[in-house]
Amino acid sequence: MSFSSSPSSSSSPSSSHAHALTPFGWDEAWEAGFAPYTEQGLVPGRVVRVDRGQCDVMTADGIVRADTAFVTPHDPLRVICTGDWAAVEAAGNPRYVKTYLPRRTAFVRSTSSQRSEGQILAANVDHAIIAVSLAVELDLGRIERFLALAWESGAQPLVVLTKADLVPDPVTLSHLVQDVETTAPGVGVLTVSSLTGEGTDVLAAVVADGTSVLLGISGAGKSTLANALLGSDVMDVRAARDVDGKGRHTTTTRNLLALPGGGVLIDTPGLRGVGLWDAEAGVGQVFSEIEEYAADCRFHDCAHEAEPGCAVLEAVETGALPQRRLESYRKLLRENQRIVAKTDARLRSEIRRDWRIKSATGRANYAAKRGGHL
């Protein structure tokens, strides 16, 4: 990233911040957006870690510890998070984050709580690296779930199949890759081995451009992969259990790290649950072939259940579309609809109305079959 080298710009505080923070993703657009806060005497920095109401922020003068009390709203999606560009007090003890710049992208999932609140995992991410271990049987449904959240976030997903050295047969490995490619249309699929170094150079080239977040369940090899990209054992690594391939939570917080080859990496703890959060567009992107078939259905509101002239069901019958894909599509759409309905009173009312109509139709059909008697 190049900036003006005129005397006026090189001597300004904004320019000095730019040069020091460029390795962490600072660019001219962020600089322009921060201008009003520069006038207030605040300094920019990127949040590299958040815990217990405080955060570590990388500024032009290095990492500072700052309090987030001023940016702790009731909305959990608006709390400060790893990857944010923060406006921090220039001095003070403690120092406070006053606000953060509008996010370009945000990776959000629903929590496991009864309230089904959204939880933001990372902000301002360009690439979502979904790590999947080849040490255990592939869970294609989970991959689809991660992909839906990744697409919805605005980031470009990439599926990385780790521990490729555990599948020495090239034919078997090729079949596994093909299965994932079918599950992830429009998404790159890369096999890597941190043990042999296979694929790590390709991955390093991808993450060198922008900010990447590393996602996956425990035992997927995320921390080992992060160490390979960092060129040193920065992240703690523990062996996965032999019995089921599950890992132990070696990463407990989300950490933002500058990579030696360029780019920024956000490592995350293993995710036990990957709930959707208002991700209808992301689901549509994951199952793009289904939505393409749906465009040819006889009815524009076809539910792809038993309607006449359904192009999606026809694709399943001919074998062009795997039944598993359709079932997974239906499941994720239903789940997403439930989550949205909990926070959208109007949609909740529409769903209940549809339930009443379907219930009445079902009773009428049953009565017809019984000769008009319930």
XYZ file of N, CA and C in Angstrom, residues 34 37 40-43 55 66-72 80 85-91 94-101:
90
model
N -11.229 7.449 9.560
C -10.796 7.768 10.918
C -10.574 9.272 11.123
N -11.965 11.252 14.082
C -11.449 10.875 15.401
C -10.045 11.404 15.619
N -10.279 14.638 17.118
C -10.647 14.583 18.535
C -9.475 14.154 19.422
N -8.324 13.927 18.788
C -7.150 13.534 19.551
C -7.060 12.050 19.834
N -7.913 11.245 19.179
C -7.867 9.796 19.362
C -6.889 9.182 18.361
N -6.395 7.991 18.682
C -5.455 7.310 17.798
C -6.063 5.992 17.335
N -9.331 -5.000 26.067
C -8.795 -5.534 24.823
C -7.365 -5.058 24.609
N -6.581 -1.556 26.680
C -7.625 -0.545 26.741
C -8.919 -1.125 27.296
N -9.681 -0.272 27.950
C -10.968 -0.648 28.518
C -12.053 -0.422 27.476
N -13.042 -1.327 27.432
C -14.095 -1.234 26.412
C -15.422 -0.754 26.986
N -15.397 -0.127 28.157
C -16.638 0.272 28.823
C -17.506 1.189 27.966
N -16.891 2.007 27.120
C -17.648 2.942 26.297
C -18.281 2.270 25.078
N -17.871 1.053 24.756
C -18.420 0.343 23.586
C -18.947 -1.023 24.012
N -19.770 -1.035 25.043
C -20.385 -2.271 25.515
C -21.892 -2.080 25.533
N -17.175 -4.606 21.031
C -15.869 -4.604 20.370
C -15.429 -6.039 20.153
N -11.309 -1.956 13.991
C -10.417 -0.804 14.004
C -10.976 0.170 15.029
N -10.233 0.364 16.103
C -10.723 1.125 17.250
C -10.150 2.534 17.298
N -10.922 3.428 17.911
C -10.458 4.789 18.207
C -10.142 4.819 19.698
N -8.864 4.951 20.025
C -8.383 4.809 21.397
C -7.852 6.152 21.909
N -8.023 6.371 23.205
C -7.442 7.562 23.816
C -5.924 7.539 23.656
N -5.353 8.710 23.393
C -3.909 8.802 23.170
C -3.119 8.576 24.447
N -3.736 8.799 25.592
C -3.048 8.628 26.875
C -4.088 8.341 27.947
N -6.722 4.041 33.277
C -6.615 3.229 32.047
C -6.960 4.046 30.804
N -6.593 3.505 29.665
C -6.990 4.089 28.389
C -8.291 3.427 27.944
N -9.096 4.180 27.211
C -10.402 3.669 26.796
C -10.536 3.649 25.275
N -11.233 2.613 24.797
C -11.679 2.597 23.408
C -12.964 3.413 23.366
N -12.983 4.474 22.571
C -14.152 5.337 22.505
C -15.194 4.828 21.512
N -14.744 4.257 20.417
C -15.650 3.717 19.409
C -14.831 2.879 18.430
N -15.472 2.345 17.422
C -14.748 1.628 16.366
C -15.344 1.993 15.017
N -14.549 1.839 13.987
C -14.998 2.183 12.639
C -16.026 1.164 12.129
